[in-house]
Short mmCIF file of C-alpha atoms in Angstrom, two decimals:
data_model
loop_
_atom_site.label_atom_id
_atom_site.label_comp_id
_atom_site.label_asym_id
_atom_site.label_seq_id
_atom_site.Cartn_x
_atom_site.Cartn_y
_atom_site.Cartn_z
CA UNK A 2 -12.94 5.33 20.00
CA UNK A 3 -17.03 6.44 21.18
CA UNK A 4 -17.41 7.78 17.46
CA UNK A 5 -16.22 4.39 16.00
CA UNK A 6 -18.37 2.45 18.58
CA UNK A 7 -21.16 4.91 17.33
CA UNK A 8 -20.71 4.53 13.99
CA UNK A 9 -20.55 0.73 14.48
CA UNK A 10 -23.74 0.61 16.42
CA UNK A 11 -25.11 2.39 13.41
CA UNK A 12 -23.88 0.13 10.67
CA UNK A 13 -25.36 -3.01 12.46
CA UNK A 14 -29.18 -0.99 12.87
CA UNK A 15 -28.61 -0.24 8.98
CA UNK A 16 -28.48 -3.65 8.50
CA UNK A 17 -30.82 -5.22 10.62
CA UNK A 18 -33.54 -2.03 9.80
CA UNK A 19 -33.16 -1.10 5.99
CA UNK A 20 -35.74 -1.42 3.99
CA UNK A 21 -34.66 -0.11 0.81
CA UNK A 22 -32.00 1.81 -0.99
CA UNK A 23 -31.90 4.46 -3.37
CA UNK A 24 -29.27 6.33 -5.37
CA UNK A 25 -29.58 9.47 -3.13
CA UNK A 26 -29.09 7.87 0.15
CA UNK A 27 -26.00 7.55 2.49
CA UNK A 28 -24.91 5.80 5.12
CA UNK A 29 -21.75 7.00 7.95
CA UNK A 30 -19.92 3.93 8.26
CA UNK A 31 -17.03 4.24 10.38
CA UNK A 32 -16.26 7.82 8.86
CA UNK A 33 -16.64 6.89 5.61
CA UNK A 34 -19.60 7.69 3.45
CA UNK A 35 -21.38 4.67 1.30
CA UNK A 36 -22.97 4.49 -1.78
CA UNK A 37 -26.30 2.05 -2.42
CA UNK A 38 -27.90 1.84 -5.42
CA UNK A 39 -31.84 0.89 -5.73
CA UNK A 40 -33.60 -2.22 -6.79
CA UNK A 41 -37.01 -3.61 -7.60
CA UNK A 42 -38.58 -5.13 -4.73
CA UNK A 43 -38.74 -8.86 -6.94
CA UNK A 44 -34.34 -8.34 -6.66
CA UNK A 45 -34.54 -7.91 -2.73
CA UNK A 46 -34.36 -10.95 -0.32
CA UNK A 47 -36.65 -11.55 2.07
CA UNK A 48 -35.25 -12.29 5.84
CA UNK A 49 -37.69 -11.44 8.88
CA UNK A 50 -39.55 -9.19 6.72
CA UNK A 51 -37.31 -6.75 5.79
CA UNK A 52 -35.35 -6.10 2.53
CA UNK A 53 -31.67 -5.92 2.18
CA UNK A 54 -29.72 -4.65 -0.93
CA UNK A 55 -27.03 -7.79 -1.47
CA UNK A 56 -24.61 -5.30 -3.27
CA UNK A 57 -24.85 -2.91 -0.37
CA UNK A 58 -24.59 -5.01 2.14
CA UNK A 59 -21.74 -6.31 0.96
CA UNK A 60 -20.17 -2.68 0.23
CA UNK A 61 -20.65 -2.61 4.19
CA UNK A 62 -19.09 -5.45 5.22
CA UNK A 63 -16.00 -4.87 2.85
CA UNK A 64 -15.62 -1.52 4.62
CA UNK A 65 -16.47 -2.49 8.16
CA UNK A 66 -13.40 -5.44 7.86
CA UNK A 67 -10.98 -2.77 6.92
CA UNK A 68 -12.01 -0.56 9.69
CA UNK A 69 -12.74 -3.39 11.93
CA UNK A 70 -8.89 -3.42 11.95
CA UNK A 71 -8.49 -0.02 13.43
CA UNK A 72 -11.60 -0.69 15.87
CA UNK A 73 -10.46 -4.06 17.39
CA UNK A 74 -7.11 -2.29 18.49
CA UNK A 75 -8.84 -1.10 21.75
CA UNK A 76 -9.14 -4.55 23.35
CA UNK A 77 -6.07 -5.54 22.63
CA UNK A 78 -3.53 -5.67 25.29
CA UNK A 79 -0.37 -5.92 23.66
CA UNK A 80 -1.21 -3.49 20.71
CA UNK A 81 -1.73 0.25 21.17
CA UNK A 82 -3.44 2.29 18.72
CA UNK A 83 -1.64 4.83 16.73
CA UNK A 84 -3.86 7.04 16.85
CA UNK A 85 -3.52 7.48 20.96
CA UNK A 86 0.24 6.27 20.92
CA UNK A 87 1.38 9.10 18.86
CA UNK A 88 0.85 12.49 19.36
CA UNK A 89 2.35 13.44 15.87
CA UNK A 90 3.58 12.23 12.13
CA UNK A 91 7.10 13.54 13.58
CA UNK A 92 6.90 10.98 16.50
CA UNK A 93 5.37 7.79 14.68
CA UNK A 94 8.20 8.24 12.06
CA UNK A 95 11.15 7.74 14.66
CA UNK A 96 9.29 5.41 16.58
CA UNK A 97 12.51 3.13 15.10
CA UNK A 98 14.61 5.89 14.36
CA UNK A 99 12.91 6.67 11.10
CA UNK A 100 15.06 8.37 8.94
CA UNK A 101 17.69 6.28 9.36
CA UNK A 102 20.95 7.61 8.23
CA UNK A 103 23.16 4.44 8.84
CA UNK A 104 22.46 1.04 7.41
CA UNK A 105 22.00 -1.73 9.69
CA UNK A 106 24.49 -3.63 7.59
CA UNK A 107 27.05 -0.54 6.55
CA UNK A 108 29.20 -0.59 3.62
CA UNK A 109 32.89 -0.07 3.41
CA UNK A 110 32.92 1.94 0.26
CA UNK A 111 32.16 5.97 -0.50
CA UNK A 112 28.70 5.03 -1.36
CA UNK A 113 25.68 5.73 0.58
CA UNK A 114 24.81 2.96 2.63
CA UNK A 115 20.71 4.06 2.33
CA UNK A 116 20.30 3.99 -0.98
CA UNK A 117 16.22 5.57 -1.44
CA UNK A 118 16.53 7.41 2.16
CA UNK A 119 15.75 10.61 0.25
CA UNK A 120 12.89 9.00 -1.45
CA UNK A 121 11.58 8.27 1.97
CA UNK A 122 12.52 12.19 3.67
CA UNK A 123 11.05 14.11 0.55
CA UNK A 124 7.83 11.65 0.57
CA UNK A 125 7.19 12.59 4.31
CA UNK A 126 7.86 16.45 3.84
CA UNK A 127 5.67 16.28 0.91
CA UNK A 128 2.56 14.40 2.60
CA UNK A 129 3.11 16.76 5.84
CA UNK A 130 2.88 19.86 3.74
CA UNK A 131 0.42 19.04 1.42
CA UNK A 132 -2.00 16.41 2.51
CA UNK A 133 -5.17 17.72 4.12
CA UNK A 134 -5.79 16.04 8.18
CA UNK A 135 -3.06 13.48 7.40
CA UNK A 136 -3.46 11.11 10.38
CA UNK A 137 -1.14 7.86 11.17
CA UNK A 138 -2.94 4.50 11.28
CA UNK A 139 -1.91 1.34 12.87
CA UNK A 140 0.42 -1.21 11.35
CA UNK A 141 -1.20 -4.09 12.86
CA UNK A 142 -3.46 -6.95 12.16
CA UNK A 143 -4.68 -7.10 16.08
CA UNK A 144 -2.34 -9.57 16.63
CA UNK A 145 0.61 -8.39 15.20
CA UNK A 146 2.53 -5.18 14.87
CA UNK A 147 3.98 -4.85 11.39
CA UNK A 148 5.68 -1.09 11.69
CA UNK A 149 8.78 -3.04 12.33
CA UNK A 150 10.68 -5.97 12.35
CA UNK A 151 14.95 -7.30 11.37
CA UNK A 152 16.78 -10.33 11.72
CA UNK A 153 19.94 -9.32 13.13
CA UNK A 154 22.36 -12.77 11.99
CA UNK A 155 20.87 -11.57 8.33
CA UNK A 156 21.82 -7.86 8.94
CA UNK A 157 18.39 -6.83 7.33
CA UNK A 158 15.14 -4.48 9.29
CA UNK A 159 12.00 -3.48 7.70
CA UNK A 160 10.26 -0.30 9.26
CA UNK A 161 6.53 0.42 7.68
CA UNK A 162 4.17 3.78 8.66
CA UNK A 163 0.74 4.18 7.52
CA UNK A 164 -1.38 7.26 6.94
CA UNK A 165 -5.02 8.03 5.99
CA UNK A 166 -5.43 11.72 4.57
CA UNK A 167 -8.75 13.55 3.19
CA UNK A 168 -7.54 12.46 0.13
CA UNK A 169 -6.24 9.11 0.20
CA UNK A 170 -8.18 6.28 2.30
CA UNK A 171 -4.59 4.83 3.11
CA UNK A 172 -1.16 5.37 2.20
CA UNK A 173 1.88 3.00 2.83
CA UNK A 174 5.12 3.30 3.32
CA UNK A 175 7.92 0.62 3.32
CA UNK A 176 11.91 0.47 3.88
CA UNK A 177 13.84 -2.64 4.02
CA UNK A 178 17.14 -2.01 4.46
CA UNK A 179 20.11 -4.97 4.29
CA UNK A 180 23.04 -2.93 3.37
CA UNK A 181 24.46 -3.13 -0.26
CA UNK A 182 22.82 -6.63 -0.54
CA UNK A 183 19.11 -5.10 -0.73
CA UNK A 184 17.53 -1.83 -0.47
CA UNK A 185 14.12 -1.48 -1.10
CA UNK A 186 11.47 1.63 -0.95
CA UNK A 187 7.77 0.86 -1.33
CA UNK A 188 5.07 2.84 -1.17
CA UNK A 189 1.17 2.70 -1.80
CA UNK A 190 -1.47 5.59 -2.07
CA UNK A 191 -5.30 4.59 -2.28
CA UNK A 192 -7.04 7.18 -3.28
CA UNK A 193 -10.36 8.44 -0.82
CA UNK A 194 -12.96 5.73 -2.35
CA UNK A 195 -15.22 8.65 -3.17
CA UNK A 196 -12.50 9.44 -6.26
CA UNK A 197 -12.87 6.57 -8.96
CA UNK A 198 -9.64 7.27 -9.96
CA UNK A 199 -5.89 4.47 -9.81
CA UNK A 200 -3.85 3.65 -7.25
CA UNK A 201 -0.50 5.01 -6.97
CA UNK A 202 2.48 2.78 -6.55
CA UNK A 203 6.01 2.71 -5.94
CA UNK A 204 8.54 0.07 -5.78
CA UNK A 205 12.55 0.68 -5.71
CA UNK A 206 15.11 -2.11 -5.46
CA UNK A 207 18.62 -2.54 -5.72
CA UNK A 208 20.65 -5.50 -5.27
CA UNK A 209 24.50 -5.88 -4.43
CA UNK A 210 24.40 -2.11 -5.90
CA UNK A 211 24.92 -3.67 -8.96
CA UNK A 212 21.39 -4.41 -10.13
CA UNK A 213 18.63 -1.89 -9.44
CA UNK A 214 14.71 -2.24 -10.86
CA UNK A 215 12.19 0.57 -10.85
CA UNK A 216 8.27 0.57 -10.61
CA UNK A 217 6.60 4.01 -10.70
CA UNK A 218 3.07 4.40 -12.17
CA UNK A 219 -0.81 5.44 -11.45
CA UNK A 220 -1.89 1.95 -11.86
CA UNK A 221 -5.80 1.66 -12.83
CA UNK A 222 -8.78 0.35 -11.20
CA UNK A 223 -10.73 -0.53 -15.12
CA UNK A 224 -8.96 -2.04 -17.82
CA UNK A 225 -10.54 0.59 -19.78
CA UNK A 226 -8.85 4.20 -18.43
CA UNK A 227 -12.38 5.86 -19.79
CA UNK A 228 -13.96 3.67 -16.97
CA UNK A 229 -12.48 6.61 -14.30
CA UNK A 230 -13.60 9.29 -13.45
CA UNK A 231 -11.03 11.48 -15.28
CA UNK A 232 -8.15 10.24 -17.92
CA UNK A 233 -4.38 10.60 -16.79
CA UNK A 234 -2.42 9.08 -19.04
CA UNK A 235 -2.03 12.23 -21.07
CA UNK A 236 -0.84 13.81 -17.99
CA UNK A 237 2.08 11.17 -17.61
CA UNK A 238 3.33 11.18 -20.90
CA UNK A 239 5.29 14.24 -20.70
CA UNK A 240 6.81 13.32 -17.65
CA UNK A 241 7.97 9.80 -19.16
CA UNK A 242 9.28 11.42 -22.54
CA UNK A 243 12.20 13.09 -20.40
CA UNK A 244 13.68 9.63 -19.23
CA UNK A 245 14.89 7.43 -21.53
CA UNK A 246 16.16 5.53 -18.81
CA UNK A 247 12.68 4.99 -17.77
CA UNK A 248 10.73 3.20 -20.61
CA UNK A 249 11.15 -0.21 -20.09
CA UNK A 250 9.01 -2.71 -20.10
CA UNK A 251 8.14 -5.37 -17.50
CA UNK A 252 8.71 -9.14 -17.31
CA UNK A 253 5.31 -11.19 -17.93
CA UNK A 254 7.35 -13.38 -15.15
CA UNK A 255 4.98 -12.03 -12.03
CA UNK A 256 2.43 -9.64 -13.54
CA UNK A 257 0.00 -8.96 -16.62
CA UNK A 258 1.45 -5.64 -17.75
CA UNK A 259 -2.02 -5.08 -18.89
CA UNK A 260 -3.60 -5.54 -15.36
CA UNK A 261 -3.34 -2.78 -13.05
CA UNK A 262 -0.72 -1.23 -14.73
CA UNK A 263 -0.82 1.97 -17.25
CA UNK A 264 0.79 2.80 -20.42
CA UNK A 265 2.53 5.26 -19.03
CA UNK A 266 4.51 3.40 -15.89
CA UNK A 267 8.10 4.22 -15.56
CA UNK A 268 10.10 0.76 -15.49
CA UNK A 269 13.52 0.00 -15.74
CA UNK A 270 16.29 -2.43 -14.55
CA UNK A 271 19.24 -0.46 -15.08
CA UNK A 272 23.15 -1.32 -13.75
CA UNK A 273 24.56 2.11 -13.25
CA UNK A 274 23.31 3.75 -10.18
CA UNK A 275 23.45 7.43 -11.21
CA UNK A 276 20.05 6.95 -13.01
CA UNK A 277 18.56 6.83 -9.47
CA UNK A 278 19.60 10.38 -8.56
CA UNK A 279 20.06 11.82 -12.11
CA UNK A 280 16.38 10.19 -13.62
CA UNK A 281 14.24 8.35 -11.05
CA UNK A 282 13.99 10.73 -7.98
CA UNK A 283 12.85 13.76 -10.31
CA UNK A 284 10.66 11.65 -12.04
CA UNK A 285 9.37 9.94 -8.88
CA UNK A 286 8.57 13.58 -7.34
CA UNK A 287 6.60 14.44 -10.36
CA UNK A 288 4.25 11.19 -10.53
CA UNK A 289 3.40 11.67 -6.48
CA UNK A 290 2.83 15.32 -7.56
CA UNK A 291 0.40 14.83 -10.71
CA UNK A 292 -1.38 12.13 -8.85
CA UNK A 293 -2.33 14.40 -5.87
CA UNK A 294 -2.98 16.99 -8.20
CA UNK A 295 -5.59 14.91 -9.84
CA UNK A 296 -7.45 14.30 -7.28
CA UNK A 297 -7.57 17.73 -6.64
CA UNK A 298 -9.26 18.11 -9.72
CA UNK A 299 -11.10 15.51 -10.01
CA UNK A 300 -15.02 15.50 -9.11
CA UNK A 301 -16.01 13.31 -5.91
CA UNK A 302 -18.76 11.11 -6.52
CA UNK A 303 -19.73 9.30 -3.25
CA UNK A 304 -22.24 7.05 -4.96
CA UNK A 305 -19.42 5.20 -6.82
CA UNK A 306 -17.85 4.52 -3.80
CA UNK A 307 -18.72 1.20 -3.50
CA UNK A 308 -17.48 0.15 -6.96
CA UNK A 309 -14.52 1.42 -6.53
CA UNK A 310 -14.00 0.15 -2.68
CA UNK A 311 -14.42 -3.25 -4.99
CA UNK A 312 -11.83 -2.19 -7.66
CA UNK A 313 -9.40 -1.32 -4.86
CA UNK A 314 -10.28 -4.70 -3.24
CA UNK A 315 -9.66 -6.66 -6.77
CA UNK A 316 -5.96 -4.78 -6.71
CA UNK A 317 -4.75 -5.55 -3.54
CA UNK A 318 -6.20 -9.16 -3.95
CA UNK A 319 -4.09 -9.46 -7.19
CA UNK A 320 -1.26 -7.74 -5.74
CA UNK A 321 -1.08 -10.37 -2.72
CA UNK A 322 -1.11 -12.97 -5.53
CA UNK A 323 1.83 -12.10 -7.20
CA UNK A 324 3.79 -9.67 -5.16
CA UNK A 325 7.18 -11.28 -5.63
CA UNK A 326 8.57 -9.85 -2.46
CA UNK A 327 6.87 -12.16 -0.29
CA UNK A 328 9.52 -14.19 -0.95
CA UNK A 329 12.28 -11.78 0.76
CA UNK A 330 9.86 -11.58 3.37
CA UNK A 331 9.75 -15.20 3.92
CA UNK A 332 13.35 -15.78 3.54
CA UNK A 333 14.01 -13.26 6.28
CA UNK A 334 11.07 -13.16 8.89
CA UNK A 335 9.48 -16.69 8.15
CA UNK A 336 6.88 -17.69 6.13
CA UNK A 337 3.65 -16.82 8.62
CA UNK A 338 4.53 -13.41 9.22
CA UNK A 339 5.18 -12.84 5.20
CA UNK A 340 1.94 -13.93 4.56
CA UNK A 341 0.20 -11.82 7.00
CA UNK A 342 2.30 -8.66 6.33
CA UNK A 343 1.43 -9.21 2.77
CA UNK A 344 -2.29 -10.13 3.20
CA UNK A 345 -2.68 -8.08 6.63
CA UNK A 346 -0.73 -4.86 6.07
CA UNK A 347 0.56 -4.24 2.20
CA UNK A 348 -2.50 -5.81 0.61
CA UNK A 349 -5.15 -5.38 3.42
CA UNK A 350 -8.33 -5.62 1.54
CA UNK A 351 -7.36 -8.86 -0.17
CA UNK A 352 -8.74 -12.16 0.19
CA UNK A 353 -6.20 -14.93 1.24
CA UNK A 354 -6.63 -18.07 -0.68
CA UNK A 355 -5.68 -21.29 1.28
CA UNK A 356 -2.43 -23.22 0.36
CA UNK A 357 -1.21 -20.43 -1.83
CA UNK A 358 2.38 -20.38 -3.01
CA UNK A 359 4.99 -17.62 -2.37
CA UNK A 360 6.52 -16.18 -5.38
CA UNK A 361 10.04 -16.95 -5.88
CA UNK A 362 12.78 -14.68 -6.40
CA UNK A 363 14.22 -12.84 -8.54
CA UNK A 364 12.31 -9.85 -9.27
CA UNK A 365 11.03 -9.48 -12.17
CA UNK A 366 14.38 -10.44 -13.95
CA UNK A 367 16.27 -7.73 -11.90
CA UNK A 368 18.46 -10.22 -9.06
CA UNK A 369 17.64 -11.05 -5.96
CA UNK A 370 18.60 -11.00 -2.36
CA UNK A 371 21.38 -12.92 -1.11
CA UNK A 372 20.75 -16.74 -1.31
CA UNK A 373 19.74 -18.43 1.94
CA UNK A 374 22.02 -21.37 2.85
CA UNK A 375 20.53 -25.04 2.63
CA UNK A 376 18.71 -26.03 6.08
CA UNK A 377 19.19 -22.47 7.30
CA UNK A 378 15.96 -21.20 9.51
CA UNK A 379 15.14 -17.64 9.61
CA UNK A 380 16.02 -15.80 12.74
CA UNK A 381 14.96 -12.53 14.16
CA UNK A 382 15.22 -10.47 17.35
CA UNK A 383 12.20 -8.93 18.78
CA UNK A 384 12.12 -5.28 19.36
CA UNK A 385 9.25 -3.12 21.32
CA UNK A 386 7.74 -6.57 22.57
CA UNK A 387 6.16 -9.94 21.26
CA UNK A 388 4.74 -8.53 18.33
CA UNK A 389 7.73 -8.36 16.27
CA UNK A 390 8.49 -11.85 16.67
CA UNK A 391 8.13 -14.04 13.56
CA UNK A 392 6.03 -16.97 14.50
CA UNK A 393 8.21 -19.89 12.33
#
């Protein structure tokens, strides 16, 4: 906590002292190395005679309100930083029993009540063996703890974990389990902002075990895939061509297919639930492999980092837009905590807009959870303190 109040210290002097930029120089914000770029004196603003860059500054302040998150967890006294409540990855994962091998609503049938469990397992052994100083951030706003919550008269829990690597600035990781009636796997990896290179995401659903819908893809910061620092797409297209099962394409319902989203995504809404076993988890393994591997072999360039910091911003602000989940979230935990888990925690970087609608349900064409009787209010049981409690 001295080295963020440091670094803090430091960002505010930058501010208050800088007189001018240029490509070359850096700034420690937090950890995290920024890019400025120069500009003639007639572009700089005058205030107390100094000169700040507008574009830098506000490169700062977009990374000081992500960190800001972490930072503020020390005065808190309900909320406990991750980083001194858990000594390891091991122990923040079964914080809530993570991995689960019942289903808080179990089935009565031979099937497996945890549908994308091994999603989840081979997703941890994989970061744990090959991410370099994987660390476990907080799940928290300041105010509220999002790593997990349920609503035990629906029979459904969400637990969420969150990780920062040397690779990867953050990296999410969602279950919501409500037996056969939902199961959902989610997952997010930014990439290190110092790599202009897409976002990889992951969404699995299945509904009643009868209708299932599949998101998999390395989903682009430019409409142009030139615009990064390396092309992919190439590298995907192999991986695609095995699964025919795989190629659909997506509902203009919640997204532009053209926005944030590649050529080469693996969708489907599929009925028979052997594709998830037989198709998806191999392919799944090799897009989370090929994306880590490009990084790897990609060339850092830490005075882009502030473009792409605004790339990653313009994502999760779209994302936050349109996510259709929010409305399972709402449904279940009440609309206020939805809203900040989707803006606070999924989405973090994106900018809430006042009086903005929730999506509605289904997904995307591909069901939905069960319906919520008329006049019926959300209800949920607190667990590990206050935090948990939806506030509606």
């Amino acid at each position: 906590m001295m080295n963020q109040t440091i670094n803090f210290v430091s960002a505010i002097l930058l501010l208050s002292s800088v007189n001018a930029f240029t490509p070359s120089s850096k700034s420690s914000f937090l950890g995290r190395h920024v890019a400025v770029q120069s500009s003639p004196a007639t572009d700089m603003r005058m205030d107390s005679e100094k000169y700040v860059d507008a574009k830098a500054l506000e490169s700062l302040e977009l990374i000081f309100r992500e960190q800001q998150k972490v930072h503020d967890l020390s005065s808190s006294p309900d909320l406990e930083s991750s980083a001194t409540r858990f000594s390891s990855i091991e122990e923040a994962e079964a914080e809530h029993g993570m991995p689960w091998r019942t289903s808080i609503n179990p089935n009565k049938g031979d099937s497996e009540d945890l549908l994308y469990m091994p999603f989840w397992d081979w997703h941890m052994d994989f970061m744990k063996e090959n991410l370099e100083d994987l660390r476990v951030l907080p799940c928290t706003n300041g105010k509220t703890d999002f790593s997990y919550n349920e609503n035990t008269d629906k029979k459904a829990r969400i637990v969420n974990l969150c990780f920062s690597s040397k690779e990867y600035r953050k990296i999410r990781l969602t279950y919501y389990d409500a037996g056969d009636n939902t199961q959902v796997y989610n997952a997010v990896f930014y990439p290190d902002p110092k790599y202009n290179l897409p976002v990889l995401g992951i969404d699995l659903l299945a509904f009643n075990r009868k209708k299932y819908l599949t998101i998999v893809d390395f989903q682009p910061l430019h409409d142009d895939e030139e615009d990064h620092v390396m092309t992919y797409e190439h590298l995907l297209k192999p991986i695609k061509e095995k699964y025919d099962s795989l190629k659909g394409r997506m509902s203009s319902k919640f997204y532009d297919e053209t926005k944030f989203f590649s050529q080469e995504m693996l969708f489907a809404r599929f009925e028979n639930e052997e594709v998830v076993t037989r198709d998806l988890f191999p392919a799944f393994q090799s897009y989370v492999q090929t994306h880590l591997d490009m990084i790897r072999d990609s060339t850092p360039e830490p005075e882009q980092a502030d473009a792409v910091l605004e790339r990653q911003k313009a994502y999760d602000t779209y994302s936050a837009e349109r996510d259709p989940a929010t409305g399972l979230f709402a449904a279940m935990y009440g609309n206020d905590w939805a809203q900040d888990f989707v803006h606070d925690f999924l989405f973090s970087m994106s900018e809430r807009k006042e009086g903005s609608s929730i999506p509605a349900m289904p997904f995307m064409g591909g069901g939905g959870p069960p319906k919520k009787p008329q006049g019926e209010q959300a209800s949920a049981t607190k667990k590990g303190g206050a935090a948990f409690a939806p506030r509606r």
